[in-house]
Amino acid sequence: MPKKVGASLSLDFIEQVFLKNASAYKSAFFKTEHVAADFSGGSTMDGQARNTGKPAEYWVQKFLMSELLTTDVSGTRFLATAVGEAVKTETDTQIRQELLAASTLMRGFDGITQSTESLLATLPLTQPAVQAITSRLSRPESARDVFRFSATEYDKHVRYRTVDLDNGATLTAPSNDFSDVFQETPLSDDGRVRFTTEGKVLDRRLRRTK
């Protein structure tokens, strides 16, 4: 139990704690080899986070004054690099289309704290597509690392531009190459344009959704 002693904070360890509601509690455990010269690592448990299963961020950041072990930059970079490599090297056209769609959807997770494993589980991906990403992580165990997703950092490593037209067409290409892949010609002042491209057909299929 914390208590203030002069200008410093003293912590006492309580062996037995009785709670009125056994599920309404928060706890944290930290340890370090050298208090003055090293970071303290540990884990938390939030019995009140029943819906998310994750400890409340205000409690971790404001009350405990702690940060996640995996930073938003490094966690997002690991994921983005794996996605980019998967899209680049995947030979199955259907899986590659899934990866391209997922890459666009991932930007909607900006600021959300979760692991790569849980993030991929929320996306409409088949198991082969998930495996295509996780197998390309530089550290396979990082799939379970919890971090705060950063769309800004993600866009530094994976950039795909998608254009949806009112006729139902969807055009997708790497952002840096989009203007080379698709030539855009304005047709009128109301925003109508014509896109033209040329290439070898690698696959054709009918799909129920985009």
Short mmCIF file of C-alpha atoms in Angstrom, two decimals, residues 93 201-206:
data_model
loop_
_atom_site.label_atom_id
_atom_site.label_comp_id
_atom_site.label_asym_id
_atom_site.label_seq_id
_atom_site.Cartn_x
_atom_site.Cartn_y
_atom_site.Cartn_z
CA THR A 93 -3.61 -14.11 -56.04
CA VAL A 201 -3.82 -10.66 -66.76
CA LEU A 202 -2.64 -12.91 -63.94
CA ASP A 203 -6.02 -13.99 -62.64
CA ARG A 204 -9.76 -13.58 -63.21
CA ARG A 205 -12.52 -14.45 -60.77
CA LEU A 206 -16.00 -13.54 -59.59
#
